[in-house]
Amino acid sequence: MVIKMYQVMIVDDEHKNVLLLQKAVAWDEYGFCVCATAEDGKEAMEKYHQFYPDVILVDIRMPIMDGLELIRELRKIDQKVILLVISAYDDFKYAQAAISLGVSGYILKPVNRRELKATLLKIYDELKQSKVDSAAFSQLQITIRYQKVGAQLQELLGSLGTYKECRELSALFQSGREFRMAYVLDQGFSFERLELHSVIEDFFCYKQNEKSVGLFPAVQSKEIADGVSKYTDWEGLNLILYLSLPICSKEELPMRYRQMQELAKSCFYVEGSAILEEGRQTDRLLRDIRQIATPEQIERFVFDGQVNPLILAVEDAFAEARENDVNPDILREKSIYFLIQIKQALTKVYGEATFSILRHIDYPKIASFHYYQPLKCFLQKVLSDCESQLHELWAEKGKNSLIFRAISYTDNNCYSPDFMVQQVASHVGLSKNYFLTIFRQEMGQRFWDYVTGLRMERAKQLLRETDKTVYEISIMVGYESEYHFSRKFKQIIGMKASEYRRNTVNSDN
C-alpha cells in the first residue's frame, strides 16, 4: 500500500534542536519526510517558496525574523499550510499570539516524543481529509479561446462530479459531437503550440504546472496524434500523449480526467515519444518491490565510502521494478525512503559532522519524476555527490573517527558486568557483526581481547594500589565471578592475582 508522504520543514536557529527533532520520531512511519530546515524566518520564507511544505515546525525566538512574524507572513500567502509551534517559552502571551494566527499546536521543549507522535497522527488525518475534500482540479487555468465553455469545463473538472448547470457546455455536447480528452505531462508543453503549427484549430486547452489538458472533437483524433508527432520532431522533445475514449456528455469529463491521470501513472516506464490510448489494462498499482538497499549495504557505504555497491543496488531495484511493472508511486516512495535511510545512518555514525550531507535533497523533485531513467540517474548522482562529501569529511576528521568513538565509549563503560558489544555498536550506528569486523580490521585485534586487556590493566592497578579483595576487584573490572576473573588473570598475566599483589608489594619494599 502506498502511503502519501507529506513534506515537513523545521525552522529553529539552534542546530542541535533541528537534529533532535529530526531524530525524535521516525517521520516516514507517520507519513511525513523532512524536506528542508531553516535557521531563521527569512531563510524559512525562501525555503517555503522552494519546497512548499505541508507542515512547518516553528521556533518562537529566532534572529532576523522570529517565529510569530514568520507565521504572520506565511498566513498572508498560504491559509492551508499547517503550522506547529515548538518553543521553550511557556508564557501564555506567546501561545495566545500563535493560536490567534492559526497554528495547529504549541509544544514545549524539550519535546515529548509521545506528544509529538500524537500530534503528527492528528495532522496526517487532517491533511489526508483535506486532500479528499479539496477540488483537486480547481487550479486549472484557461489559456486559449472559447472562454465561456472553457471556464465551465474548468469548473466542472474542479467540482469532482458535483455537476452544475453549464449551458454552453451542455449545448456543445447536445450538438451530437463527440470529444476526446488529450493529456500530456511535461512542463514545457502546451496544446496551443499545435495551433501555432496550424495542425488543430477547434479545441479547448488548459494548463497547470506540468499538466496540459486538451479537449478535441473525436473526429480529429488522427490529427491530434499527427500533430504531437510533428511537434516532437520539430522541437526535438520526447513526449507521451494520453488519449481518452470518445466522450459523449459533460458528465463524463471528470471521470475521463481521472482515468488519464491513472493511465499516466501506469506508463512510467515508456521512453521516448509515444501515443497511448485509454483502455489498456494494467495491474501495476497493486505491485510492490523490496527496499532499494539493505541496511548492511548502507552501513558499509557509510563507513567505507564505496559508492559502487549502492549504485548497483539502485540499478538492480529499478530493473526489478521495470520488469514487474511496479507502480511508479511505490518506486518514488522507495527512492525517498532510501535517501532517508542513508541520512539516518550517516548521522548515527558521524553525528553532527554530516549535517550538511544530503541536507538539501529536493524530495519534491523525486515525487515529480514521470520517467524511469531520469529518476534512476537522479538517485545515482545524489549518491556520487554524497561519496565526495564523505571523503571530504574524512580528510578533515580522519576516517578512524568512528573507531575512536567506539574506543572512548568502551574505555568508559567496559568495567560493568552488564557491558555488551551491542552497546558499542549501537553507539556508533553499526550492526554488531559489522562493528566487530571493522574493529578487528582497524585495531588488529578482536574486540573482546581489547576489552580483556583494559580490564586486566585496571585489575593490576587495583591490586597494586588498594587493599580490596580479589573478589571485589573482579566485580569492579566487569566479571560476575571471582573464579572467572582469576582464571582469565592467570591466563593473561601468567600468575594468580594474589601472587601479582605479593610480588608488586615486595618489589616496592
Short mmCIF file of C-alpha atoms in Angstrom, two decimals:
data_model
loop_
_atom_site.label_atom_id
_atom_site.label_comp_id
_atom_site.label_asym_id
_atom_site.label_seq_id
_atom_site.Cartn_x
_atom_site.Cartn_y
_atom_site.Cartn_z
CA MET A 1 0.00 0.00 0.00
CA VAL A 2 1.43 3.39 -0.99
CA ILE A 3 1.49 5.90 1.86
CA LYS A 4 1.18 9.53 0.93
CA MET A 5 4.27 11.36 2.20
CA TYR A 6 3.70 14.92 3.35
CA GLN A 7 6.57 17.42 3.42
CA VAL A 8 7.80 18.94 6.70
CA MET A 9 10.08 21.95 7.23
CA ILE A 10 11.80 22.59 10.60
CA VAL A 11 12.65 26.19 11.50
CA ASP A 12 14.96 26.66 14.50
CA ASP A 13 18.12 28.74 14.96
CA GLU A 14 19.77 26.09 17.14
CA HIS A 15 21.38 23.37 15.09
CA LYS A 16 21.15 20.79 17.89
CA ASN A 17 17.40 21.34 18.20
CA VAL A 18 16.96 20.68 14.49
CA LEU A 19 18.89 17.41 14.80
CA LEU A 20 16.90 16.38 17.87
CA LEU A 21 13.61 16.99 16.06
CA GLN A 22 14.81 15.04 13.04
CA LYS A 23 15.66 12.11 15.31
CA ALA A 24 12.70 12.48 17.69
CA VAL A 25 10.41 10.26 15.61
CA ALA A 26 10.61 8.00 12.57
CA TRP A 27 8.93 10.60 10.37
CA ASP A 28 8.30 8.26 7.46
CA GLU A 29 6.30 5.89 9.70
CA TYR A 30 3.81 8.70 10.29
CA GLY A 31 3.52 9.71 6.63
CA PHE A 32 6.00 12.59 6.67
CA CYS A 33 9.50 13.40 5.48
CA VAL A 34 11.64 16.39 6.45
CA CYS A 35 12.22 18.19 3.15
CA ALA A 36 14.01 21.30 4.47
CA THR A 37 15.36 23.10 7.53
CA ALA A 38 15.95 26.79 8.17
CA GLU A 39 17.75 28.79 10.85
CA ASP A 40 15.56 31.90 10.82
CA GLY A 41 12.30 33.24 9.42
CA LYS A 42 13.90 34.84 6.38
CA GLU A 43 15.54 31.59 5.28
CA ALA A 44 12.29 29.77 6.04
CA MET A 45 10.37 32.03 3.63
CA GLU A 46 12.91 31.27 0.89
CA LYS A 47 12.68 27.52 1.56
CA TYR A 48 8.87 27.72 1.60
CA HIS A 49 8.81 29.01 -1.99
CA GLN A 50 11.28 26.29 -2.96
CA PHE A 51 9.63 23.25 -1.32
CA TYR A 52 6.02 24.29 -0.49
CA PRO A 53 5.88 22.07 2.63
CA ASP A 54 2.61 20.79 4.03
CA VAL A 55 3.69 21.24 7.66
CA ILE A 56 6.10 23.75 9.23
CA LEU A 57 7.55 23.38 12.76
CA VAL A 58 8.44 26.87 14.02
CA ASP A 59 10.53 28.07 16.96
CA ILE A 60 9.49 31.41 18.53
CA ARG A 61 12.78 33.12 19.39
CA MET A 62 14.98 33.44 16.30
CA PRO A 63 17.22 36.15 14.80
CA ILE A 64 16.34 38.28 11.74
CA MET A 65 12.67 37.20 11.67
CA ASP A 66 11.18 35.50 14.73
CA GLY A 67 8.61 32.71 14.70
CA LEU A 68 5.50 34.84 15.19
CA GLU A 69 6.49 37.20 12.39
CA LEU A 70 7.21 34.22 10.14
CA ILE A 71 3.75 32.78 10.90
CA ARG A 72 2.14 36.13 10.02
CA GLU A 73 3.99 36.28 6.68
CA LEU A 74 3.11 32.68 5.83
CA ARG A 75 -0.56 33.25 6.61
CA LYS A 76 -0.62 36.14 4.13
CA ILE A 77 0.23 33.81 1.27
CA ASP A 78 -0.99 30.38 2.47
CA GLN A 79 -4.03 29.77 4.65
CA LYS A 80 -3.76 25.98 4.37
CA VAL A 81 -0.20 25.17 5.43
CA ILE A 82 -0.18 23.57 8.89
CA LEU A 83 1.94 25.44 11.43
CA LEU A 84 3.15 23.84 14.65
CA VAL A 85 5.00 25.94 17.26
CA ILE A 86 7.75 24.19 19.21
CA SER A 87 9.24 26.54 21.79
CA ALA A 88 10.95 26.63 25.17
CA TYR A 89 8.75 29.56 26.22
CA ASP A 90 5.57 28.66 28.10
CA ASP A 91 4.49 32.28 28.54
CA PHE A 92 0.77 32.45 27.81
CA LYS A 93 1.12 35.54 25.63
CA TYR A 94 3.27 33.63 23.14
CA ALA A 95 0.80 30.75 22.97
CA GLN A 96 -2.12 33.17 22.69
CA ALA A 97 -0.45 35.09 19.86
CA ALA A 98 0.41 31.89 17.98
CA ILE A 99 -3.08 30.45 18.33
CA SER A 100 -4.62 33.69 17.09
CA LEU A 101 -2.53 33.29 13.93
CA GLY A 102 -4.00 29.85 13.26
CA VAL A 103 -1.31 27.43 14.40
CA SER A 104 -2.34 23.80 14.91
CA GLY A 105 -0.41 23.22 18.10
CA TYR A 106 2.02 24.61 20.67
CA ILE A 107 4.53 22.08 22.02
CA LEU A 108 7.04 22.96 24.71
CA LYS A 109 10.72 21.99 24.64
CA PRO A 110 12.17 19.60 25.45
CA VAL A 111 9.84 17.83 23.07
CA ASN A 112 7.90 14.89 24.46
CA ARG A 113 8.07 12.19 21.78
CA ARG A 114 4.68 10.75 22.66
CA GLU A 115 3.09 14.19 22.34
CA LEU A 116 4.83 14.83 19.02
CA LYS A 117 3.74 11.44 17.63
CA ALA A 118 0.13 12.04 18.65
CA THR A 119 0.23 15.48 17.02
CA LEU A 120 1.65 14.04 13.79
CA LEU A 121 -1.06 11.38 13.60
CA LYS A 122 -3.71 14.07 14.02
CA ILE A 123 -2.11 16.32 11.40
CA TYR A 124 -1.78 13.42 8.94
CA ASP A 125 -5.50 12.68 9.24
CA GLU A 126 -6.30 16.37 8.68
CA LEU A 127 -4.10 16.57 5.61
CA LYS A 128 -5.49 13.38 4.16
CA GLN A 129 -9.07 14.55 4.66
CA SER A 130 -8.33 17.97 3.17
CA LYS A 131 -6.95 16.31 0.06
CA VAL A 132 -10.14 14.29 -0.33
CA ASP A 133 -12.37 17.29 0.20
CA SER A 134 -10.45 19.79 -1.90
CA ALA A 135 -11.22 20.43 -5.53
CA ALA A 136 -8.12 18.81 -6.95
CA PHE A 137 -8.57 20.29 -10.36
CA SER A 138 -9.67 23.80 -9.34
CA GLN A 139 -6.30 25.25 -10.23
CA LEU A 140 -6.65 24.52 -13.93
CA GLN A 141 -6.47 27.83 -15.77
CA ILE A 142 -7.77 28.54 -19.23
CA THR A 143 -5.04 29.55 -21.65
CA ILE A 144 -6.73 29.99 -25.01
CA ARG A 145 -10.02 30.88 -26.70
CA TYR A 146 -13.65 29.83 -26.13
CA GLN A 147 -13.60 31.46 -22.72
CA LYS A 148 -17.19 30.66 -21.66
CA VAL A 149 -17.13 26.97 -22.50
CA GLY A 150 -13.58 26.71 -21.24
CA ALA A 151 -14.38 28.29 -17.91
CA GLN A 152 -17.34 25.96 -17.43
CA LEU A 153 -15.22 22.93 -18.29
CA GLN A 154 -12.68 24.06 -15.72
CA GLU A 155 -15.44 24.46 -13.13
CA LEU A 156 -16.81 21.04 -13.92
CA LEU A 157 -13.44 19.32 -13.55
CA GLY A 158 -12.82 21.23 -10.36
CA SER A 159 -16.13 20.16 -8.91
CA LEU A 160 -15.11 16.47 -8.97
CA GLY A 161 -18.50 15.40 -10.20
CA THR A 162 -20.75 17.93 -8.48
CA TYR A 163 -22.40 18.99 -11.69
CA LYS A 164 -23.75 22.50 -12.03
CA GLU A 165 -25.81 23.89 -14.87
CA CYS A 166 -23.35 24.70 -17.66
CA ARG A 167 -25.48 25.80 -20.55
CA GLU A 168 -22.78 26.40 -23.14
CA LEU A 169 -21.00 23.15 -22.27
CA SER A 170 -24.25 21.19 -22.39
CA ALA A 171 -25.09 22.77 -25.70
CA LEU A 172 -21.66 21.76 -27.02
CA PHE A 173 -22.40 18.08 -26.40
CA GLN A 174 -26.08 18.32 -27.38
CA SER A 175 -24.96 19.12 -30.87
CA GLY A 176 -24.22 15.40 -31.21
CA ARG A 177 -20.47 15.85 -31.32
CA GLU A 178 -18.11 13.51 -29.50
CA PHE A 179 -14.86 14.73 -27.96
CA ARG A 180 -11.66 13.12 -26.81
CA MET A 181 -9.53 14.32 -23.94
CA ALA A 182 -5.79 14.57 -24.52
CA TYR A 183 -3.32 14.71 -21.62
CA VAL A 184 0.43 15.45 -21.55
CA LEU A 185 2.72 15.54 -18.53
CA ASP A 186 5.52 17.91 -19.49
CA GLN A 187 6.25 21.36 -18.13
CA GLY A 188 7.46 22.71 -21.45
CA PHE A 189 4.47 21.54 -23.50
CA SER A 190 1.12 23.18 -24.17
CA PHE A 191 -1.51 22.29 -26.73
CA GLU A 192 -1.68 25.82 -28.09
CA ARG A 193 1.70 25.16 -29.70
CA LEU A 194 -0.11 22.77 -32.02
CA GLU A 195 -2.34 25.61 -33.15
CA LEU A 196 0.72 27.66 -33.95
CA HIS A 197 1.82 24.89 -36.26
CA SER A 198 -1.63 25.00 -37.92
CA VAL A 199 -2.30 21.39 -37.00
CA ILE A 200 -5.50 21.67 -34.93
CA GLU A 201 -7.98 24.51 -34.89
CA ASP A 202 -11.12 23.54 -32.97
CA PHE A 203 -10.16 22.67 -29.38
CA PHE A 204 -10.09 23.84 -25.76
CA CYS A 205 -6.90 23.77 -23.72
CA TYR A 206 -5.93 24.12 -20.05
CA LYS A 207 -2.54 24.08 -18.36
CA GLN A 208 -1.47 23.73 -14.74
CA ASN A 209 2.24 23.46 -13.99
CA GLU A 210 3.45 20.42 -15.97
CA LYS A 211 -0.04 19.18 -16.91
CA SER A 212 -1.62 20.13 -20.23
CA VAL A 213 -5.21 19.05 -20.94
CA GLY A 214 -6.94 19.39 -24.29
CA LEU A 215 -10.49 18.69 -25.41
CA PHE A 216 -10.77 17.88 -29.13
CA PRO A 217 -13.52 16.77 -31.49
CA ALA A 218 -13.21 12.98 -31.69
CA VAL A 219 -13.03 13.07 -35.48
CA GLN A 220 -9.71 14.85 -35.16
CA SER A 221 -8.02 12.05 -33.20
CA LYS A 222 -5.63 11.27 -36.05
CA GLU A 223 -4.80 14.95 -36.44
CA ILE A 224 -4.08 15.18 -32.70
CA ALA A 225 -1.65 12.26 -32.86
CA ASP A 226 -0.03 13.50 -36.06
CA GLY A 227 0.25 17.00 -34.60
CA VAL A 228 2.02 15.82 -31.47
CA SER A 229 4.38 13.63 -33.54
CA LYS A 230 5.26 16.58 -35.77
CA TYR A 231 5.63 18.82 -32.74
CA THR A 232 8.09 16.46 -31.02
CA ASP A 233 10.09 16.10 -34.22
CA TRP A 234 10.25 19.86 -34.77
CA GLU A 235 11.10 20.68 -31.16
CA GLY A 236 13.36 17.67 -30.52
CA LEU A 237 11.29 16.61 -27.49
CA ASN A 238 10.19 13.30 -26.01
CA LEU A 239 6.50 13.48 -25.07
CA ILE A 240 3.86 10.92 -24.18
CA LEU A 241 0.33 11.81 -25.27
CA TYR A 242 -2.58 10.11 -23.50
CA LEU A 243 -5.89 9.98 -25.38
CA SER A 244 -9.25 9.15 -23.82
CA LEU A 245 -12.05 7.17 -25.37
CA PRO A 246 -14.78 9.29 -27.03
CA ILE A 247 -16.75 11.46 -24.58
CA CYS A 248 -20.45 11.96 -25.26
CA SER A 249 -21.54 14.18 -22.33
CA LYS A 250 -20.12 16.73 -19.95
CA GLU A 251 -20.83 14.40 -17.01
CA GLU A 252 -18.12 12.03 -18.28
CA LEU A 253 -15.37 14.66 -18.20
CA PRO A 254 -14.21 14.34 -14.54
CA MET A 255 -14.12 10.54 -14.80
CA ARG A 256 -12.12 10.67 -18.03
CA TYR A 257 -9.70 13.15 -16.50
CA ARG A 258 -9.02 10.84 -13.56
CA GLN A 259 -8.54 7.93 -15.93
CA MET A 260 -5.99 9.93 -17.89
CA GLN A 261 -4.06 10.51 -14.69
CA GLU A 262 -4.10 6.79 -13.85
CA LEU A 263 -3.01 5.94 -17.37
CA ALA A 264 -0.10 8.36 -16.99
CA LYS A 265 0.93 6.59 -13.79
CA SER A 266 0.86 3.17 -15.41
CA CYS A 267 3.10 4.29 -18.27
CA PHE A 268 6.04 5.40 -16.11
CA TYR A 269 8.45 3.13 -17.97
CA VAL A 270 7.69 4.32 -21.51
CA GLU A 271 10.72 6.06 -23.01
CA GLY A 272 10.83 8.40 -25.97
CA SER A 273 7.75 9.76 -27.70
CA ALA A 274 4.56 7.70 -27.61
CA ILE A 275 0.80 7.99 -28.06
CA LEU A 276 -1.16 5.87 -25.59
CA GLU A 277 -4.92 5.46 -25.66
CA GLU A 278 -7.28 4.73 -22.79
CA GLY A 279 -8.41 1.14 -22.50
CA ARG A 280 -5.09 -0.52 -21.86
CA GLN A 281 -5.49 -2.67 -18.75
CA THR A 282 -2.85 -2.72 -16.03
CA ASP A 283 -2.47 -4.13 -12.53
CA ARG A 284 0.71 -2.21 -11.75
CA LEU A 285 -0.94 -0.25 -8.98
CA LEU A 286 -1.02 -3.44 -6.89
CA ARG A 287 2.65 -4.39 -7.22
CA ASP A 288 5.48 -3.67 -4.83
CA ILE A 289 9.26 -4.16 -4.67
CA ARG A 290 11.82 -4.72 -1.96
CA GLN A 291 13.72 -1.82 -0.41
CA ILE A 292 16.35 -0.39 -2.75
CA ALA A 293 19.24 -1.36 -0.45
CA THR A 294 19.67 -3.44 2.70
CA PRO A 295 20.76 -1.83 6.00
CA GLU A 296 24.04 -3.77 5.70
CA GLN A 297 24.76 -2.28 2.26
CA ILE A 298 24.05 1.21 3.56
CA GLU A 299 26.24 0.88 6.65
CA ARG A 300 29.14 -0.39 4.52
CA PHE A 301 28.79 2.67 2.31
CA VAL A 302 28.68 4.96 5.36
CA PHE A 303 31.87 3.51 6.83
CA ASP A 304 33.88 2.57 3.72
CA GLY A 305 32.61 5.28 1.37
CA GLN A 306 32.43 2.84 -1.54
CA VAL A 307 29.50 4.08 -3.60
CA ASN A 308 29.53 1.48 -6.39
CA PRO A 309 27.66 -1.25 -4.44
CA LEU A 310 24.84 1.21 -3.72
CA ILE A 311 24.73 2.41 -7.33
CA LEU A 312 24.43 -1.22 -8.40
CA ALA A 313 21.67 -1.73 -5.79
CA VAL A 314 19.75 1.16 -7.37
CA GLU A 315 20.31 -0.36 -10.81
CA ASP A 316 19.02 -3.75 -9.67
CA ALA A 317 15.97 -2.34 -7.85
CA PHE A 318 14.94 -0.24 -10.82
CA ALA A 319 15.45 -3.15 -13.21
CA GLU A 320 13.22 -5.29 -10.98
CA ALA A 321 10.59 -2.53 -10.88
CA ARG A 322 10.68 -2.15 -14.64
CA GLU A 323 10.47 -5.89 -15.28
CA ASN A 324 7.48 -6.26 -12.96
CA ASP A 325 5.71 -3.04 -13.99
CA VAL A 326 5.75 -1.77 -10.40
CA ASN A 327 3.54 1.16 -9.53
CA PRO A 328 5.60 4.36 -10.12
CA ASP A 329 4.27 5.87 -6.88
CA ILE A 330 5.81 2.95 -4.99
CA LEU A 331 9.15 3.37 -6.75
CA ARG A 332 9.22 7.08 -5.90
CA GLU A 333 8.35 6.35 -2.25
CA LYS A 334 11.10 3.72 -2.06
CA SER A 335 13.56 6.25 -3.51
CA ILE A 336 12.71 8.85 -0.86
CA TYR A 337 12.95 6.26 1.94
CA PHE A 338 16.31 5.06 0.55
CA LEU A 339 17.81 8.55 0.90
CA ILE A 340 16.30 8.95 4.37
CA GLN A 341 17.95 5.66 5.43
CA ILE A 342 21.36 6.91 4.26
CA LYS A 343 20.95 10.22 6.08
CA GLN A 344 19.95 8.45 9.30
CA ALA A 345 22.91 6.07 9.05
CA LEU A 346 25.34 8.95 8.46
CA THR A 347 24.00 10.83 11.46
CA LYS A 348 24.28 7.76 13.70
CA VAL A 349 27.88 7.10 12.73
CA TYR A 350 29.36 10.60 12.44
CA GLY A 351 26.90 12.77 14.34
CA GLU A 352 26.71 16.48 13.56
CA ALA A 353 29.73 16.30 11.27
CA THR A 354 27.46 15.03 8.49
CA PHE A 355 24.72 17.62 8.96
CA SER A 356 25.32 19.20 5.54
CA ILE A 357 25.41 15.85 3.67
CA LEU A 358 22.07 15.17 1.93
CA ARG A 359 20.64 18.20 3.74
CA HIS A 360 19.33 19.89 0.61
CA ILE A 361 17.84 16.90 -1.19
CA ASP A 362 14.95 18.05 -3.36
CA TYR A 363 12.37 15.48 -2.24
CA PRO A 364 9.52 17.17 -4.15
CA LYS A 365 11.59 16.71 -7.30
CA ILE A 366 11.64 12.96 -6.70
CA ALA A 367 7.84 12.97 -6.48
CA SER A 368 7.64 14.86 -9.78
CA PHE A 369 9.59 12.40 -11.95
CA HIS A 370 7.38 10.89 -14.64
CA TYR A 371 10.01 8.69 -16.31
CA TYR A 372 12.07 5.73 -15.15
CA GLN A 373 15.54 6.72 -16.39
CA PRO A 374 15.73 10.31 -15.03
CA LEU A 375 14.74 9.17 -11.54
CA LYS A 376 17.37 6.45 -11.53
CA CYS A 377 20.05 8.87 -12.75
CA PHE A 378 18.98 11.41 -10.12
CA LEU A 379 19.50 8.88 -7.30
CA GLN A 380 22.86 7.77 -8.64
CA LYS A 381 24.02 11.39 -8.94
CA VAL A 382 22.98 12.05 -5.34
CA LEU A 383 25.00 9.01 -4.22
CA SER A 384 28.10 10.19 -6.10
CA ASP A 385 27.83 13.64 -4.53
CA CYS A 386 27.37 12.05 -1.11
CA GLU A 387 30.52 9.95 -1.64
CA SER A 388 32.54 13.09 -2.42
CA GLN A 389 31.27 14.86 0.70
CA LEU A 390 32.03 11.80 2.81
CA HIS A 391 35.63 11.72 1.59
CA GLU A 392 35.96 15.44 2.37
CA LEU A 393 34.74 14.69 5.90
CA TRP A 394 37.36 12.01 6.35
CA ALA A 395 40.07 14.31 5.01
CA GLU A 396 39.20 16.79 7.75
CA LYS A 397 38.48 14.50 10.69
CA GLY A 398 40.17 11.20 9.82
CA LYS A 399 38.45 8.03 8.69
CA ASN A 400 39.01 6.36 12.07
CA SER A 401 36.76 8.80 13.93
CA LEU A 402 34.23 6.01 14.28
CA ILE A 403 36.77 3.70 15.90
CA PHE A 404 37.94 6.46 18.21
CA ARG A 405 34.36 6.99 19.36
CA ALA A 406 33.98 3.24 19.91
CA ILE A 407 37.20 3.09 21.94
CA SER A 408 36.20 6.09 24.05
CA TYR A 409 32.82 4.54 24.81
CA THR A 410 34.42 1.16 25.62
CA ASP A 411 37.04 2.71 27.91
CA ASN A 412 34.31 4.37 29.96
CA ASN A 413 31.82 1.51 30.11
CA CYS A 414 33.57 -1.87 29.83
CA TYR A 415 34.06 -2.31 33.61
CA SER A 416 30.41 -3.08 34.20
CA PRO A 417 29.39 -6.77 34.36
CA ASP A 418 26.43 -5.85 32.11
CA PHE A 419 28.66 -4.44 29.37
CA MET A 420 27.91 -5.88 25.89
CA VAL A 421 29.33 -5.30 22.42
CA GLN A 422 25.86 -4.36 21.15
CA GLN A 423 26.04 -1.20 23.27
CA VAL A 424 29.16 -0.02 21.44
CA ALA A 425 27.82 -0.98 18.02
CA SER A 426 24.60 0.95 18.66
CA HIS A 427 26.60 3.94 19.92
CA VAL A 428 28.44 4.23 16.60
CA GLY A 429 25.45 3.27 14.45
CA LEU A 430 26.59 -0.13 13.12
CA SER A 431 25.25 -3.65 13.42
CA LYS A 432 27.01 -5.87 15.94
CA ASN A 433 28.67 -8.20 13.41
CA TYR A 434 29.80 -5.41 11.11
CA PHE A 435 31.23 -3.44 14.04
CA LEU A 436 33.26 -6.46 15.19
CA THR A 437 34.62 -6.88 11.65
CA ILE A 438 35.55 -3.20 11.33
CA PHE A 439 37.15 -3.13 14.80
CA ARG A 440 39.40 -6.09 14.02
CA GLN A 441 40.41 -4.59 10.66
CA GLU A 442 41.26 -1.21 12.16
CA MET A 443 42.76 -2.25 15.51
CA GLY A 444 44.43 -5.52 14.54
CA GLN A 445 42.79 -7.46 17.38
CA ARG A 446 39.43 -8.82 18.36
CA PHE A 447 37.15 -6.51 20.30
CA TRP A 448 36.84 -8.76 23.37
CA ASP A 449 40.62 -9.17 23.50
CA TYR A 450 40.86 -5.39 23.65
CA VAL A 451 38.24 -5.27 26.46
CA THR A 452 40.02 -8.02 28.39
CA GLY A 453 43.27 -6.06 28.12
CA LEU A 454 41.61 -2.96 29.57
CA ARG A 455 40.12 -4.97 32.42
CA MET A 456 43.40 -6.67 33.28
CA GLU A 457 45.28 -3.36 33.37
CA ARG A 458 42.63 -1.94 35.66
CA ALA A 459 42.79 -5.04 37.87
CA LYS A 460 46.60 -4.77 38.15
CA GLN A 461 46.26 -1.13 39.22
CA LEU A 462 43.70 -2.00 41.90
CA LEU A 463 45.84 -4.89 43.17
CA ARG A 464 48.84 -2.58 43.48
CA GLU A 465 47.15 0.50 44.91
CA THR A 466 44.28 -0.82 47.07
CA ASP A 467 43.68 -3.46 49.71
CA LYS A 468 40.41 -4.61 48.16
CA THR A 469 39.86 -8.36 47.93
CA VAL A 470 40.25 -10.29 44.71
CA TYR A 471 36.51 -10.85 44.71
CA GLU A 472 35.79 -7.11 45.00
CA ILE A 473 38.27 -6.31 42.24
CA SER A 474 36.77 -8.93 39.92
CA ILE A 475 33.36 -7.21 40.24
CA MET A 476 34.92 -3.75 39.77
CA VAL A 477 36.52 -4.69 36.45
CA GLY A 478 33.46 -6.35 34.96
CA TYR A 479 33.46 -10.02 35.93
CA GLU A 480 30.48 -11.65 37.57
CA SER A 481 32.52 -14.26 39.45
CA GLU A 482 35.91 -14.36 41.15
CA TYR A 483 36.62 -17.74 39.54
CA HIS A 484 36.19 -16.41 36.01
CA PHE A 485 38.31 -13.36 36.76
CA SER A 486 41.12 -15.34 38.44
CA ARG A 487 41.25 -17.81 35.57
CA LYS A 488 41.44 -15.04 32.97
CA PHE A 489 44.00 -13.06 35.02
CA LYS A 490 46.37 -16.02 35.27
CA GLN A 491 45.93 -16.77 31.55
CA ILE A 492 46.81 -13.19 30.54
CA ILE A 493 49.33 -12.11 33.23
CA GLY A 494 50.92 -15.52 33.88
CA MET A 495 50.30 -15.67 37.62
CA LYS A 496 47.47 -15.59 40.12
CA ALA A 497 46.11 -12.25 41.25
CA SER A 498 47.26 -12.89 44.82
CA GLU A 499 50.79 -13.68 43.57
CA TYR A 500 50.83 -10.49 41.49
CA ARG A 501 49.89 -8.43 44.58
CA ARG A 502 52.59 -10.08 46.72
CA ASN A 503 55.25 -9.61 44.02
CA THR A 504 54.43 -5.94 43.44
CA VAL A 505 54.30 -5.23 47.21
CA ASN A 506 57.69 -6.96 47.75
CA SER A 507 59.16 -5.12 44.77
CA ASP A 508 58.05 -1.77 46.20
CA ASN A 509 59.55 -2.64 49.58
#
